[in-house]
């Protein structure tokens, strides 16, 4: 059993049932519509929010227990989502499929992070958006959530270089307070990125 599958086995939602504040605010600000993909989405809190906002939502995660809880949360919220058991290391990224892709605290080793961001670039439709909030390398001493291994944390260049040809709508690095279940509690050091894929190459 992978560690996330084990972690999501309990009845409680590890990161709560409410969406990430940045994703919720930015999504509403951009008034996005259409098809959304939530990667490394865990127990589904952000995907359910997008569905409540009228998006057609697909969830990718490699913890079956998390996907089961995502479906349970969707049902309790009166919305539908599509869940798929996907290991991002083996993910097939269809060209220009999604109007919006989100990733909330999805932390991967360097090689997989690069592969995943390239996949995002491929799969977002022209004019579509990628929204993400993740922990920066400065997060470790905060002890409010996230990996303790620096290789899993994001530097500004991870986004600014990978998406250099996109329109950057929002970029932020600094302190925020997050109260997300038992998994994320208190003052944190994050990176936020919202970018739009160009309509014209």
PDB file of C-alpha atoms in Angstrom:
ATOM      1  CA  UNK A   1       0.000   0.000   0.000  1.00  0.00           C
ATOM      2  CA  UNK A   2       1.421   3.412  -0.918  1.00  0.00           C
ATOM      3  CA  UNK A   3       1.685   5.845   2.010  1.00  0.00           C
ATOM      4  CA  UNK A   4      -1.055   8.166   0.743  1.00  0.00           C
ATOM      5  CA  UNK A   5      -3.473   5.312   0.290  1.00  0.00           C
ATOM      6  CA  UNK A   6      -2.801   4.382   3.898  1.00  0.00           C
ATOM      7  CA  UNK A   7      -3.051   7.974   5.116  1.00  0.00           C
ATOM      8  CA  UNK A   8      -6.488   8.482   3.553  1.00  0.00           C
ATOM      9  CA  UNK A   9      -7.962   5.260   5.004  1.00  0.00           C
ATOM     10  CA  UNK A  10      -9.601   6.955   7.991  1.00  0.00           C
ATOM     11  CA  UNK A  11     -13.027   8.566   8.132  1.00  0.00           C
ATOM     12  CA  UNK A  12     -11.694  12.077   8.731  1.00  0.00           C
ATOM     13  CA  UNK A  13     -10.590  14.216   5.790  1.00  0.00           C
ATOM     14  CA  UNK A  14      -6.883  14.806   6.382  1.00  0.00           C
ATOM     15  CA  UNK A  15      -6.896  18.239   4.727  1.00  0.00           C
ATOM     16  CA  UNK A  16     -10.517  19.066   5.440  1.00  0.00           C
ATOM     17  CA  UNK A  17     -13.442  19.357   3.051  1.00  0.00           C
ATOM     18  CA  UNK A  18     -13.203  23.030   2.123  1.00  0.00           C
ATOM     19  CA  UNK A  19     -11.197  24.132  -0.938  1.00  0.00           C
ATOM     20  CA  UNK A  20      -7.786  25.721  -0.792  1.00  0.00           C
ATOM     21  CA  UNK A  21      -8.285  29.473  -0.325  1.00  0.00           C
ATOM     22  CA  UNK A  22      -6.041  30.488  -3.225  1.00  0.00           C
ATOM     23  CA  UNK A  23      -7.676  28.086  -5.683  1.00  0.00           C
ATOM     24  CA  UNK A  24     -11.180  29.177  -4.675  1.00  0.00           C
ATOM     25  CA  UNK A  25     -10.416  32.891  -4.889  1.00  0.00           C
ATOM     26  CA  UNK A  26      -8.463  32.708  -8.149  1.00  0.00           C
ATOM     27  CA  UNK A  27     -10.957  30.415  -9.863  1.00  0.00           C
ATOM     28  CA  UNK A  28     -13.807  32.801  -9.057  1.00  0.00           C
ATOM     29  CA  UNK A  29     -11.757  35.822 -10.064  1.00  0.00           C
ATOM     30  CA  UNK A  30     -11.073  34.289 -13.484  1.00  0.00           C
ATOM     31  CA  UNK A  31     -14.678  33.069 -13.858  1.00  0.00           C
ATOM     32  CA  UNK A  32     -13.502  29.816 -15.431  1.00  0.00           C
ATOM     33  CA  UNK A  33     -15.826  27.360 -17.167  1.00  0.00           C
ATOM     34  CA  UNK A  34     -15.539  24.054 -18.997  1.00  0.00           C
ATOM     35  CA  UNK A  35     -13.473  20.958 -18.220  1.00  0.00           C
ATOM     36  CA  UNK A  36     -11.149  20.867 -15.213  1.00  0.00           C
ATOM     37  CA  UNK A  37      -8.513  18.392 -14.087  1.00  0.00           C
ATOM     38  CA  UNK A  38      -7.381  18.213 -10.455  1.00  0.00           C
ATOM     39  CA  UNK A  39      -4.078  16.352 -10.136  1.00  0.00           C
ATOM     40  CA  UNK A  40      -2.721  14.780  -6.939  1.00  0.00           C
ATOM     41  CA  UNK A  41      -6.102  15.775  -5.531  1.00  0.00           C
ATOM     42  CA  UNK A  42      -6.278  13.351  -2.627  1.00  0.00           C
ATOM     43  CA  UNK A  43      -9.696  13.368  -0.950  1.00  0.00           C
ATOM     44  CA  UNK A  44     -11.349  15.716  -3.419  1.00  0.00           C
ATOM     45  CA  UNK A  45     -12.006  18.980  -1.581  1.00  0.00           C
ATOM     46  CA  UNK A  46     -10.846  21.213  -4.452  1.00  0.00           C
ATOM     47  CA  UNK A  47     -12.449  19.090  -7.148  1.00  0.00           C
ATOM     48  CA  UNK A  48     -15.807  19.237  -5.379  1.00  0.00           C
ATOM     49  CA  UNK A  49     -15.505  23.008  -5.152  1.00  0.00           C
ATOM     50  CA  UNK A  50     -14.880  23.224  -8.907  1.00  0.00           C
ATOM     51  CA  UNK A  51     -17.874  20.997  -9.557  1.00  0.00           C
ATOM     52  CA  UNK A  52     -20.043  23.226  -7.358  1.00  0.00           C
ATOM     53  CA  UNK A  53     -18.847  26.127  -9.513  1.00  0.00           C
ATOM     54  CA  UNK A  54     -20.168  24.364 -12.615  1.00  0.00           C
ATOM     55  CA  UNK A  55     -16.989  22.768 -13.962  1.00  0.00           C
ATOM     56  CA  UNK A  56     -16.871  19.256 -15.417  1.00  0.00           C
ATOM     57  CA  UNK A  57     -14.215  17.835 -13.131  1.00  0.00           C
ATOM     58  CA  UNK A  58     -11.851  14.886 -13.412  1.00  0.00           C
ATOM     59  CA  UNK A  59      -9.662  13.881 -10.475  1.00  0.00           C
ATOM     60  CA  UNK A  60      -6.302  12.144 -10.754  1.00  0.00           C
ATOM     61  CA  UNK A  61      -4.710  10.549  -7.724  1.00  0.00           C
ATOM     62  CA  UNK A  62      -2.823   7.341  -7.028  1.00  0.00           C
ATOM     63  CA  UNK A  63      -4.461   6.682  -3.651  1.00  0.00           C
ATOM     64  CA  UNK A  64      -7.628   4.674  -4.165  1.00  0.00           C
ATOM     65  CA  UNK A  65      -8.787   5.468  -0.639  1.00  0.00           C
ATOM     66  CA  UNK A  66      -8.543   9.186  -1.426  1.00  0.00           C
ATOM     67  CA  UNK A  67     -10.585   8.789  -4.602  1.00  0.00           C
ATOM     68  CA  UNK A  68     -13.264   6.879  -2.698  1.00  0.00           C
ATOM     69  CA  UNK A  69     -13.521   9.725  -0.212  1.00  0.00           C
ATOM     70  CA  UNK A  70     -13.600  12.264  -3.056  1.00  0.00           C
ATOM     71  CA  UNK A  71     -16.625  10.483  -4.521  1.00  0.00           C
ATOM     72  CA  UNK A  72     -18.254  10.370  -1.097  1.00  0.00           C
ATOM     73  CA  UNK A  73     -17.687  14.116  -0.628  1.00  0.00           C
ATOM     74  CA  UNK A  74     -19.077  14.859  -4.074  1.00  0.00           C
ATOM     75  CA  UNK A  75     -22.198  12.841  -3.363  1.00  0.00           C
ATOM     76  CA  UNK A  76     -22.701  14.628  -0.041  1.00  0.00           C
ATOM     77  CA  UNK A  77     -22.292  17.958  -1.846  1.00  0.00           C
ATOM     78  CA  UNK A  78     -24.800  17.086  -4.559  1.00  0.00           C
ATOM     79  CA  UNK A  79     -22.312  17.195  -7.442  1.00  0.00           C
ATOM     80  CA  UNK A  80     -20.644  14.707  -9.746  1.00  0.00           C
ATOM     81  CA  UNK A  81     -16.935  14.272 -10.394  1.00  0.00           C
ATOM     82  CA  UNK A  82     -14.980  11.698 -12.366  1.00  0.00           C
ATOM     83  CA  UNK A  83     -12.189   9.959 -10.458  1.00  0.00           C
ATOM     84  CA  UNK A  84      -9.281   8.130 -12.066  1.00  0.00           C
ATOM     85  CA  UNK A  85      -6.532   6.145 -10.354  1.00  0.00           C
ATOM     86  CA  UNK A  86      -3.471   7.716 -11.986  1.00  0.00           C
ATOM     87  CA  UNK A  87       0.206   7.528 -11.074  1.00  0.00           C
ATOM     88  CA  UNK A  88       1.635  10.784 -12.433  1.00  0.00           C
ATOM     89  CA  UNK A  89       4.835   8.941 -13.253  1.00  0.00           C
ATOM     90  CA  UNK A  90       2.846   7.006 -15.856  1.00  0.00           C
ATOM     91  CA  UNK A  91       0.221   9.610 -16.764  1.00  0.00           C
ATOM     92  CA  UNK A  92      -0.807  10.099 -20.374  1.00  0.00           C
ATOM     93  CA  UNK A  93      -1.276  13.803 -21.055  1.00  0.00           C
ATOM     94  CA  UNK A  94      -3.710  14.416 -23.903  1.00  0.00           C
ATOM     95  CA  UNK A  95      -2.946  17.503 -25.965  1.00  0.00           C
ATOM     96  CA  UNK A  96      -5.142  20.540 -25.291  1.00  0.00           C
ATOM     97  CA  UNK A  97      -7.840  18.733 -23.318  1.00  0.00           C
ATOM     98  CA  UNK A  98      -8.494  20.919 -20.264  1.00  0.00           C
ATOM     99  CA  UNK A  99      -9.766  24.451 -19.697  1.00  0.00           C
ATOM    100  CA  UNK A 100      -8.293  24.410 -16.205  1.00  0.00           C
ATOM    101  CA  UNK A 101      -5.788  22.249 -14.352  1.00  0.00           C
ATOM    102  CA  UNK A 102      -5.211  22.647 -10.630  1.00  0.00           C
ATOM    103  CA  UNK A 103      -2.595  21.204  -8.305  1.00  0.00           C
ATOM    104  CA  UNK A 104      -2.783  21.883  -4.567  1.00  0.00           C
ATOM    105  CA  UNK A 105       0.226  20.864  -2.489  1.00  0.00           C
ATOM    106  CA  UNK A 106       1.173  18.167  -4.977  1.00  0.00           C
ATOM    107  CA  UNK A 107       4.835  17.526  -4.178  1.00  0.00           C
ATOM    108  CA  UNK A 108       7.015  15.232  -6.289  1.00  0.00           C
ATOM    109  CA  UNK A 109      10.695  14.418  -6.784  1.00  0.00           C
ATOM    110  CA  UNK A 110      12.532  16.667  -9.243  1.00  0.00           C
ATOM    111  CA  UNK A 111      12.237  14.460 -12.317  1.00  0.00           C
ATOM    112  CA  UNK A 112       8.534  13.783 -11.801  1.00  0.00           C
ATOM    113  CA  UNK A 113       7.858  17.461 -11.065  1.00  0.00           C
ATOM    114  CA  UNK A 114       9.434  18.455 -14.385  1.00  0.00           C
ATOM    115  CA  UNK A 115       7.494  15.752 -16.243  1.00  0.00           C
ATOM    116  CA  UNK A 116       4.232  16.784 -14.603  1.00  0.00           C
ATOM    117  CA  UNK A 117       4.617  20.479 -15.389  1.00  0.00           C
ATOM    118  CA  UNK A 118       5.405  19.610 -19.016  1.00  0.00           C
ATOM    119  CA  UNK A 119       2.283  17.469 -19.068  1.00  0.00           C
ATOM    120  CA  UNK A 120       0.233  20.362 -17.735  1.00  0.00           C
ATOM    121  CA  UNK A 121       1.583  22.626 -20.468  1.00  0.00           C
ATOM    122  CA  UNK A 122       0.628  20.075 -23.098  1.00  0.00           C
ATOM    123  CA  UNK A 123      -2.863  19.353 -21.806  1.00  0.00           C
ATOM    124  CA  UNK A 124      -4.197  22.844 -21.087  1.00  0.00           C
ATOM    125  CA  UNK A 125      -6.184  24.241 -23.996  1.00  0.00           C
ATOM    126  CA  UNK A 126      -5.054  27.525 -25.589  1.00  0.00           C
ATOM    127  CA  UNK A 127      -6.595  30.217 -23.419  1.00  0.00           C
ATOM    128  CA  UNK A 128      -6.888  27.785 -20.491  1.00  0.00           C
ATOM    129  CA  UNK A 129      -5.314  28.107 -17.057  1.00  0.00           C
ATOM    130  CA  UNK A 130      -3.075  26.307 -14.593  1.00  0.00           C
ATOM    131  CA  UNK A 131      -3.594  27.193 -10.915  1.00  0.00           C
ATOM    132  CA  UNK A 132      -1.402  25.871  -8.116  1.00  0.00           C
ATOM    133  CA  UNK A 133      -0.375  26.469  -4.532  1.00  0.00           C
ATOM    134  CA  UNK A 134       2.581  24.508  -3.176  1.00  0.00           C
ATOM    135  CA  UNK A 135       5.204  24.778  -0.456  1.00  0.00           C
ATOM    136  CA  UNK A 136       8.469  26.621  -1.028  1.00  0.00           C
ATOM    137  CA  UNK A 137      11.899  25.478   0.245  1.00  0.00           C
ATOM    138  CA  UNK A 138      11.436  27.860   3.184  1.00  0.00           C
ATOM    139  CA  UNK A 139       8.494  25.818   4.494  1.00  0.00           C
ATOM    140  CA  UNK A 140      10.513  23.208   6.396  1.00  0.00           C
ATOM    141  CA  UNK A 141      11.046  25.143   9.665  1.00  0.00           C
ATOM    142  CA  UNK A 142       7.394  26.235   9.771  1.00  0.00           C
ATOM    143  CA  UNK A 143       6.263  22.684  10.569  1.00  0.00           C
ATOM    144  CA  UNK A 144       2.699  23.469   9.446  1.00  0.00           C
ATOM    145  CA  UNK A 145       2.521  20.828   6.721  1.00  0.00           C
ATOM    146  CA  UNK A 146       4.275  19.519   3.655  1.00  0.00           C
ATOM    147  CA  UNK A 147       7.376  17.411   2.985  1.00  0.00           C
ATOM    148  CA  UNK A 148      10.506  17.715   5.087  1.00  0.00           C
ATOM    149  CA  UNK A 149      12.711  16.644   2.150  1.00  0.00           C
ATOM    150  CA  UNK A 150      13.879  19.744   0.203  1.00  0.00           C
ATOM    151  CA  UNK A 151      13.814  17.923  -3.162  1.00  0.00           C
ATOM    152  CA  UNK A 152      10.006  17.789  -2.939  1.00  0.00           C
ATOM    153  CA  UNK A 153       9.612  21.554  -2.481  1.00  0.00           C
ATOM    154  CA  UNK A 154       9.221  24.133  -5.249  1.00  0.00           C
ATOM    155  CA  UNK A 155      11.492  27.025  -6.213  1.00  0.00           C
ATOM    156  CA  UNK A 156      10.174  30.067  -8.109  1.00  0.00           C
ATOM    157  CA  UNK A 157      12.029  28.985 -11.235  1.00  0.00           C
ATOM    158  CA  UNK A 158      10.042  25.771 -11.427  1.00  0.00           C
ATOM    159  CA  UNK A 159       7.090  27.837 -12.620  1.00  0.00           C
ATOM    160  CA  UNK A 160       8.717  30.935 -14.070  1.00  0.00           C
ATOM    161  CA  UNK A 161      10.946  28.862 -16.359  1.00  0.00           C
ATOM    162  CA  UNK A 162       8.478  26.119 -17.274  1.00  0.00           C
ATOM    163  CA  UNK A 163       5.762  28.655 -18.102  1.00  0.00           C
ATOM    164  CA  UNK A 164       7.938  31.437 -19.474  1.00  0.00           C
ATOM    165  CA  UNK A 165       5.838  31.587 -22.649  1.00  0.00           C
ATOM    166  CA  UNK A 166       2.513  31.794 -20.768  1.00  0.00           C
ATOM    167  CA  UNK A 167       0.719  34.888 -19.499  1.00  0.00           C
ATOM    168  CA  UNK A 168       1.356  34.989 -15.770  1.00  0.00           C
ATOM    169  CA  UNK A 169      -1.812  36.218 -14.098  1.00  0.00           C
ATOM    170  CA  UNK A 170      -0.588  35.774 -10.546  1.00  0.00           C
ATOM    171  CA  UNK A 171       2.694  34.802  -8.904  1.00  0.00           C
ATOM    172  CA  UNK A 172       3.434  34.959  -5.200  1.00  0.00           C
ATOM    173  CA  UNK A 173       6.011  33.588  -2.806  1.00  0.00           C
ATOM    174  CA  UNK A 174       5.667  34.224   0.889  1.00  0.00           C
ATOM    175  CA  UNK A 175       3.759  33.580   4.081  1.00  0.00           C
ATOM    176  CA  UNK A 176       0.098  32.605   4.333  1.00  0.00           C
ATOM    177  CA  UNK A 177      -2.001  31.039   7.066  1.00  0.00           C
ATOM    178  CA  UNK A 178      -3.681  27.766   6.150  1.00  0.00           C
ATOM    179  CA  UNK A 179      -6.246  25.898   8.251  1.00  0.00           C
ATOM    180  CA  UNK A 180      -6.913  22.773   6.179  1.00  0.00           C
ATOM    181  CA  UNK A 181      -7.917  19.816   8.320  1.00  0.00           C
ATOM    182  CA  UNK A 182      -5.191  18.303  10.455  1.00  0.00           C
ATOM    183  CA  UNK A 183      -2.726  18.200   7.570  1.00  0.00           C
ATOM    184  CA  UNK A 184      -2.103  21.916   7.080  1.00  0.00           C
ATOM    185  CA  UNK A 185      -2.292  24.073  10.175  1.00  0.00           C
ATOM    186  CA  UNK A 186      -0.892  27.550  10.692  1.00  0.00           C
ATOM    187  CA  UNK A 187       1.615  29.931   9.197  1.00  0.00           C
ATOM    188  CA  UNK A 188       3.152  28.516   6.008  1.00  0.00           C
ATOM    189  CA  UNK A 189       5.566  29.538   3.246  1.00  0.00           C
ATOM    190  CA  UNK A 190       4.093  28.923  -0.192  1.00  0.00           C
ATOM    191  CA  UNK A 191       4.345  29.552  -3.892  1.00  0.00           C
ATOM    192  CA  UNK A 192       1.216  30.475  -5.829  1.00  0.00           C
ATOM    193  CA  UNK A 193       1.006  30.475  -9.608  1.00  0.00           C
ATOM    194  CA  UNK A 194      -1.797  31.194 -12.035  1.00  0.00           C
ATOM    195  CA  UNK A 195      -0.945  31.161 -15.715  1.00  0.00           C
ATOM    196  CA  UNK A 196      -2.849  31.272 -18.984  1.00  0.00           C
ATOM    197  CA  UNK A 197      -1.751  29.330 -22.034  1.00  0.00           C
ATOM    198  CA  UNK A 198      -1.404  31.627 -25.059  1.00  0.00           C
ATOM    199  CA  UNK A 199      -4.099  31.499 -27.717  1.00  0.00           C
ATOM    200  CA  UNK A 200      -1.494  32.010 -30.411  1.00  0.00           C
ATOM    201  CA  UNK A 201       1.765  30.089 -30.423  1.00  0.00           C
TER     202      UNK A 201
END
